[in-house]
């Protein structure tokens, strides 16, 4: 499994991370009250907390990102994270199609920081 992070997305992520301390993780948020089939969304999180759920690694062009192992079945083998500057949004896609058209970067308080 690999996440290709485009150069534009890397720039956006690095700019956001430069203003916050902590570790960048690929996170599946399932407590949002979403009514979609898998009942959650993928996002990026900058965390200073140890989370025992982050028990797997997602290889990416940013390096290895901690991820909840139980969330891996919701992902495809090859994915791409891109940035759309007109929408100011990170977009997660795979060969199967769109996974999330607005990947947020959040902090430990679950507040968007991107």
mmCIF file with all atom_site columns, C-alpha atoms in Angstrom:
data_model
loop_
_atom_site.group_PDB
_atom_site.id
_atom_site.type_symbol
_atom_site.label_atom_id
_atom_site.label_alt_id
_atom_site.label_comp_id
_atom_site.label_asym_id
_atom_site.label_entity_id
_atom_site.label_seq_id
_atom_site.pdbx_PDB_ins_code
_atom_site.Cartn_x
_atom_site.Cartn_y
_atom_site.Cartn_z
_atom_site.occupancy
_atom_site.B_iso_or_equiv
_atom_site.pdbx_formal_charge
_atom_site.auth_seq_id
_atom_site.auth_comp_id
_atom_site.auth_asym_id
_atom_site.auth_atom_id
_atom_site.pdbx_PDB_model_num
ATOM 1   C CA . UNK A 1 1   ? 0.000   0.000  0.000  1.00 0.00 ? 1   UNK A CA 1
ATOM 2   C CA . UNK A 1 2   ? 1.405   3.409  -0.984 1.00 0.00 ? 2   UNK A CA 1
ATOM 3   C CA . UNK A 1 3   ? 0.214   7.015  -0.789 1.00 0.00 ? 3   UNK A CA 1
ATOM 4   C CA . UNK A 1 4   ? 1.687   9.248  -3.492 1.00 0.00 ? 4   UNK A CA 1
ATOM 5   C CA . UNK A 1 5   ? 1.650   12.824 -2.173 1.00 0.00 ? 5   UNK A CA 1
ATOM 6   C CA . UNK A 1 6   ? 2.022   15.309 -5.023 1.00 0.00 ? 6   UNK A CA 1
ATOM 7   C CA . UNK A 1 7   ? 4.450   18.198 -4.802 1.00 0.00 ? 7   UNK A CA 1
ATOM 8   C CA . UNK A 1 8   ? 1.594   20.702 -4.342 1.00 0.00 ? 8   UNK A CA 1
ATOM 9   C CA . UNK A 1 9   ? 0.121   18.632 -1.512 1.00 0.00 ? 9   UNK A CA 1
ATOM 10  C CA . UNK A 1 10  ? 3.541   18.262 0.111  1.00 0.00 ? 10  UNK A CA 1
ATOM 11  C CA . UNK A 1 11  ? 3.994   22.033 0.053  1.00 0.00 ? 11  UNK A CA 1
ATOM 12  C CA . UNK A 1 12  ? 0.583   22.598 1.669  1.00 0.00 ? 12  UNK A CA 1
ATOM 13  C CA . UNK A 1 13  ? 1.223   19.958 4.347  1.00 0.00 ? 13  UNK A CA 1
ATOM 14  C CA . UNK A 1 14  ? 4.726   21.240 5.119  1.00 0.00 ? 14  UNK A CA 1
ATOM 15  C CA . UNK A 1 15  ? 3.453   24.823 5.355  1.00 0.00 ? 15  UNK A CA 1
ATOM 16  C CA . UNK A 1 16  ? 0.730   23.766 7.814  1.00 0.00 ? 16  UNK A CA 1
ATOM 17  C CA . UNK A 1 17  ? 3.070   21.538 9.836  1.00 0.00 ? 17  UNK A CA 1
ATOM 18  C CA . UNK A 1 18  ? 5.649   24.316 10.149 1.00 0.00 ? 18  UNK A CA 1
ATOM 19  C CA . UNK A 1 19  ? 3.237   26.223 12.418 1.00 0.00 ? 19  UNK A CA 1
ATOM 20  C CA . UNK A 1 20  ? 2.464   23.263 14.704 1.00 0.00 ? 20  UNK A CA 1
ATOM 21  C CA . UNK A 1 21  ? 4.465   20.754 16.711 1.00 0.00 ? 21  UNK A CA 1
ATOM 22  C CA . UNK A 1 22  ? 3.809   17.056 16.767 1.00 0.00 ? 22  UNK A CA 1
ATOM 23  C CA . UNK A 1 23  ? 3.830   14.000 14.557 1.00 0.00 ? 23  UNK A CA 1
ATOM 24  C CA . UNK A 1 24  ? 1.913   13.834 11.281 1.00 0.00 ? 24  UNK A CA 1
ATOM 25  C CA . UNK A 1 25  ? -0.337  10.777 11.085 1.00 0.00 ? 25  UNK A CA 1
ATOM 26  C CA . UNK A 1 26  ? -2.879  9.496  8.567  1.00 0.00 ? 26  UNK A CA 1
ATOM 27  C CA . UNK A 1 27  ? -6.025  9.199  10.617 1.00 0.00 ? 27  UNK A CA 1
ATOM 28  C CA . UNK A 1 28  ? -9.456  7.672  10.133 1.00 0.00 ? 28  UNK A CA 1
ATOM 29  C CA . UNK A 1 29  ? -12.033 9.701  12.030 1.00 0.00 ? 29  UNK A CA 1
ATOM 30  C CA . UNK A 1 30  ? -15.082 7.580  12.709 1.00 0.00 ? 30  UNK A CA 1
ATOM 31  C CA . UNK A 1 31  ? -16.725 9.682  15.425 1.00 0.00 ? 31  UNK A CA 1
ATOM 32  C CA . UNK A 1 32  ? -18.110 12.383 13.170 1.00 0.00 ? 32  UNK A CA 1
ATOM 33  C CA . UNK A 1 33  ? -21.641 11.129 12.734 1.00 0.00 ? 33  UNK A CA 1
ATOM 34  C CA . UNK A 1 34  ? -21.102 10.473 9.042  1.00 0.00 ? 34  UNK A CA 1
ATOM 35  C CA . UNK A 1 35  ? -23.802 8.407  7.353  1.00 0.00 ? 35  UNK A CA 1
ATOM 36  C CA . UNK A 1 36  ? -21.553 7.136  4.576  1.00 0.00 ? 36  UNK A CA 1
ATOM 37  C CA . UNK A 1 37  ? -21.005 3.411  4.084  1.00 0.00 ? 37  UNK A CA 1
ATOM 38  C CA . UNK A 1 38  ? -17.774 3.118  6.034  1.00 0.00 ? 38  UNK A CA 1
ATOM 39  C CA . UNK A 1 39  ? -18.950 5.679  8.632  1.00 0.00 ? 39  UNK A CA 1
ATOM 40  C CA . UNK A 1 40  ? -15.916 7.954  8.669  1.00 0.00 ? 40  UNK A CA 1
ATOM 41  C CA . UNK A 1 41  ? -13.342 9.977  6.754  1.00 0.00 ? 41  UNK A CA 1
ATOM 42  C CA . UNK A 1 42  ? -9.591  9.963  6.314  1.00 0.00 ? 42  UNK A CA 1
ATOM 43  C CA . UNK A 1 43  ? -7.668  13.045 7.343  1.00 0.00 ? 43  UNK A CA 1
ATOM 44  C CA . UNK A 1 44  ? -4.221  14.113 8.457  1.00 0.00 ? 44  UNK A CA 1
ATOM 45  C CA . UNK A 1 45  ? -3.579  14.829 12.096 1.00 0.00 ? 45  UNK A CA 1
ATOM 46  C CA . UNK A 1 46  ? -0.704  16.563 13.826 1.00 0.00 ? 46  UNK A CA 1
ATOM 47  C CA . UNK A 1 47  ? -0.584  14.975 17.242 1.00 0.00 ? 47  UNK A CA 1
ATOM 48  C CA . UNK A 1 48  ? 1.516   15.223 20.344 1.00 0.00 ? 48  UNK A CA 1
ATOM 49  C CA . UNK A 1 49  ? -0.280  12.318 21.986 1.00 0.00 ? 49  UNK A CA 1
ATOM 50  C CA . UNK A 1 50  ? 0.565   8.631  21.959 1.00 0.00 ? 50  UNK A CA 1
ATOM 51  C CA . UNK A 1 51  ? -2.334  6.756  20.410 1.00 0.00 ? 51  UNK A CA 1
ATOM 52  C CA . UNK A 1 52  ? -2.244  2.968  20.747 1.00 0.00 ? 52  UNK A CA 1
ATOM 53  C CA . UNK A 1 53  ? -4.632  2.730  17.761 1.00 0.00 ? 53  UNK A CA 1
ATOM 54  C CA . UNK A 1 54  ? -1.813  3.968  15.498 1.00 0.00 ? 54  UNK A CA 1
ATOM 55  C CA . UNK A 1 55  ? -0.417  0.468  15.193 1.00 0.00 ? 55  UNK A CA 1
ATOM 56  C CA . UNK A 1 56  ? 0.411   0.285  11.474 1.00 0.00 ? 56  UNK A CA 1
ATOM 57  C CA . UNK A 1 57  ? 2.402   2.252  8.903  1.00 0.00 ? 57  UNK A CA 1
ATOM 58  C CA . UNK A 1 58  ? 1.287   3.707  5.582  1.00 0.00 ? 58  UNK A CA 1
ATOM 59  C CA . UNK A 1 59  ? 4.188   4.173  3.184  1.00 0.00 ? 59  UNK A CA 1
ATOM 60  C CA . UNK A 1 60  ? 4.046   7.523  1.401  1.00 0.00 ? 60  UNK A CA 1
ATOM 61  C CA . UNK A 1 61  ? 6.168   9.959  -0.520 1.00 0.00 ? 61  UNK A CA 1
ATOM 62  C CA . UNK A 1 62  ? 6.279   11.968 2.750  1.00 0.00 ? 62  UNK A CA 1
ATOM 63  C CA . UNK A 1 63  ? 7.770   8.954  4.506  1.00 0.00 ? 63  UNK A CA 1
ATOM 64  C CA . UNK A 1 64  ? 6.090   6.379  6.697  1.00 0.00 ? 64  UNK A CA 1
ATOM 65  C CA . UNK A 1 65  ? 2.895   7.684  8.293  1.00 0.00 ? 65  UNK A CA 1
ATOM 66  C CA . UNK A 1 66  ? 1.405   6.032  11.380 1.00 0.00 ? 66  UNK A CA 1
ATOM 67  C CA . UNK A 1 67  ? -2.172  4.838  10.787 1.00 0.00 ? 67  UNK A CA 1
ATOM 68  C CA . UNK A 1 68  ? -4.797  2.788  12.598 1.00 0.00 ? 68  UNK A CA 1
ATOM 69  C CA . UNK A 1 69  ? -4.312  -0.753 11.328 1.00 0.00 ? 69  UNK A CA 1
ATOM 70  C CA . UNK A 1 70  ? -8.022  -1.519 11.454 1.00 0.00 ? 70  UNK A CA 1
ATOM 71  C CA . UNK A 1 71  ? -8.670  1.302  8.924  1.00 0.00 ? 71  UNK A CA 1
ATOM 72  C CA . UNK A 1 72  ? -6.417  -0.135 6.193  1.00 0.00 ? 72  UNK A CA 1
ATOM 73  C CA . UNK A 1 73  ? -9.211  -2.189 4.531  1.00 0.00 ? 73  UNK A CA 1
ATOM 74  C CA . UNK A 1 74  ? -10.936 1.108  3.627  1.00 0.00 ? 74  UNK A CA 1
ATOM 75  C CA . UNK A 1 75  ? -7.934  2.100  1.466  1.00 0.00 ? 75  UNK A CA 1
ATOM 76  C CA . UNK A 1 76  ? -6.658  0.902  -1.906 1.00 0.00 ? 76  UNK A CA 1
ATOM 77  C CA . UNK A 1 77  ? -3.171  -0.313 -2.753 1.00 0.00 ? 77  UNK A CA 1
ATOM 78  C CA . UNK A 1 78  ? -2.262  2.845  -4.688 1.00 0.00 ? 78  UNK A CA 1
ATOM 79  C CA . UNK A 1 79  ? -3.595  6.261  -3.691 1.00 0.00 ? 79  UNK A CA 1
ATOM 80  C CA . UNK A 1 80  ? -2.799  9.869  -4.511 1.00 0.00 ? 80  UNK A CA 1
ATOM 81  C CA . UNK A 1 81  ? -3.107  12.920 -2.277 1.00 0.00 ? 81  UNK A CA 1
ATOM 82  C CA . UNK A 1 82  ? -3.188  16.133 -4.293 1.00 0.00 ? 82  UNK A CA 1
ATOM 83  C CA . UNK A 1 83  ? -3.871  19.792 -3.513 1.00 0.00 ? 83  UNK A CA 1
ATOM 84  C CA . UNK A 1 84  ? -6.362  21.942 -5.409 1.00 0.00 ? 84  UNK A CA 1
ATOM 85  C CA . UNK A 1 85  ? -5.336  25.575 -4.848 1.00 0.00 ? 85  UNK A CA 1
ATOM 86  C CA . UNK A 1 86  ? -8.633  26.905 -6.235 1.00 0.00 ? 86  UNK A CA 1
ATOM 87  C CA . UNK A 1 87  ? -10.651 24.948 -3.650 1.00 0.00 ? 87  UNK A CA 1
ATOM 88  C CA . UNK A 1 88  ? -7.911  25.164 -0.987 1.00 0.00 ? 88  UNK A CA 1
ATOM 89  C CA . UNK A 1 89  ? -8.408  21.428 -0.472 1.00 0.00 ? 89  UNK A CA 1
ATOM 90  C CA . UNK A 1 90  ? -6.341  18.275 -0.231 1.00 0.00 ? 90  UNK A CA 1
ATOM 91  C CA . UNK A 1 91  ? -7.954  15.557 -2.350 1.00 0.00 ? 91  UNK A CA 1
ATOM 92  C CA . UNK A 1 92  ? -7.486  11.818 -1.758 1.00 0.00 ? 92  UNK A CA 1
ATOM 93  C CA . UNK A 1 93  ? -8.049  9.501  -4.736 1.00 0.00 ? 93  UNK A CA 1
ATOM 94  C CA . UNK A 1 94  ? -7.299  5.968  -5.792 1.00 0.00 ? 94  UNK A CA 1
ATOM 95  C CA . UNK A 1 95  ? -7.839  3.906  -8.932 1.00 0.00 ? 95  UNK A CA 1
ATOM 96  C CA . UNK A 1 96  ? -11.282 3.108  -7.500 1.00 0.00 ? 96  UNK A CA 1
ATOM 97  C CA . UNK A 1 97  ? -12.202 6.810  -7.446 1.00 0.00 ? 97  UNK A CA 1
ATOM 98  C CA . UNK A 1 98  ? -12.554 9.655  -5.008 1.00 0.00 ? 98  UNK A CA 1
ATOM 99  C CA . UNK A 1 99  ? -11.998 8.799  -1.322 1.00 0.00 ? 99  UNK A CA 1
ATOM 100 C CA . UNK A 1 100 ? -12.173 12.281 0.221  1.00 0.00 ? 100 UNK A CA 1
ATOM 101 C CA . UNK A 1 101 ? -12.404 15.594 -1.648 1.00 0.00 ? 101 UNK A CA 1
ATOM 102 C CA . UNK A 1 102 ? -11.435 17.679 1.398  1.00 0.00 ? 102 UNK A CA 1
ATOM 103 C CA . UNK A 1 103 ? -8.791  15.997 3.538  1.00 0.00 ? 103 UNK A CA 1
ATOM 104 C CA . UNK A 1 104 ? -8.488  18.165 6.612  1.00 0.00 ? 104 UNK A CA 1
ATOM 105 C CA . UNK A 1 105 ? -5.374  18.612 8.712  1.00 0.00 ? 105 UNK A CA 1
ATOM 106 C CA . UNK A 1 106 ? -6.462  18.650 12.344 1.00 0.00 ? 106 UNK A CA 1
ATOM 107 C CA . UNK A 1 107 ? -4.838  18.966 15.766 1.00 0.00 ? 107 UNK A CA 1
ATOM 108 C CA . UNK A 1 108 ? -5.317  16.978 18.986 1.00 0.00 ? 108 UNK A CA 1
ATOM 109 C CA . UNK A 1 109 ? -8.447  19.028 19.747 1.00 0.00 ? 109 UNK A CA 1
ATOM 110 C CA . UNK A 1 110 ? -9.907  17.809 16.421 1.00 0.00 ? 110 UNK A CA 1
ATOM 111 C CA . UNK A 1 111 ? -9.878  21.367 15.081 1.00 0.00 ? 111 UNK A CA 1
ATOM 112 C CA . UNK A 1 112 ? -8.945  22.037 11.478 1.00 0.00 ? 112 UNK A CA 1
ATOM 113 C CA . UNK A 1 113 ? -5.593  23.795 11.177 1.00 0.00 ? 113 UNK A CA 1
ATOM 114 C CA . UNK A 1 114 ? -5.218  23.765 7.395  1.00 0.00 ? 114 UNK A CA 1
#
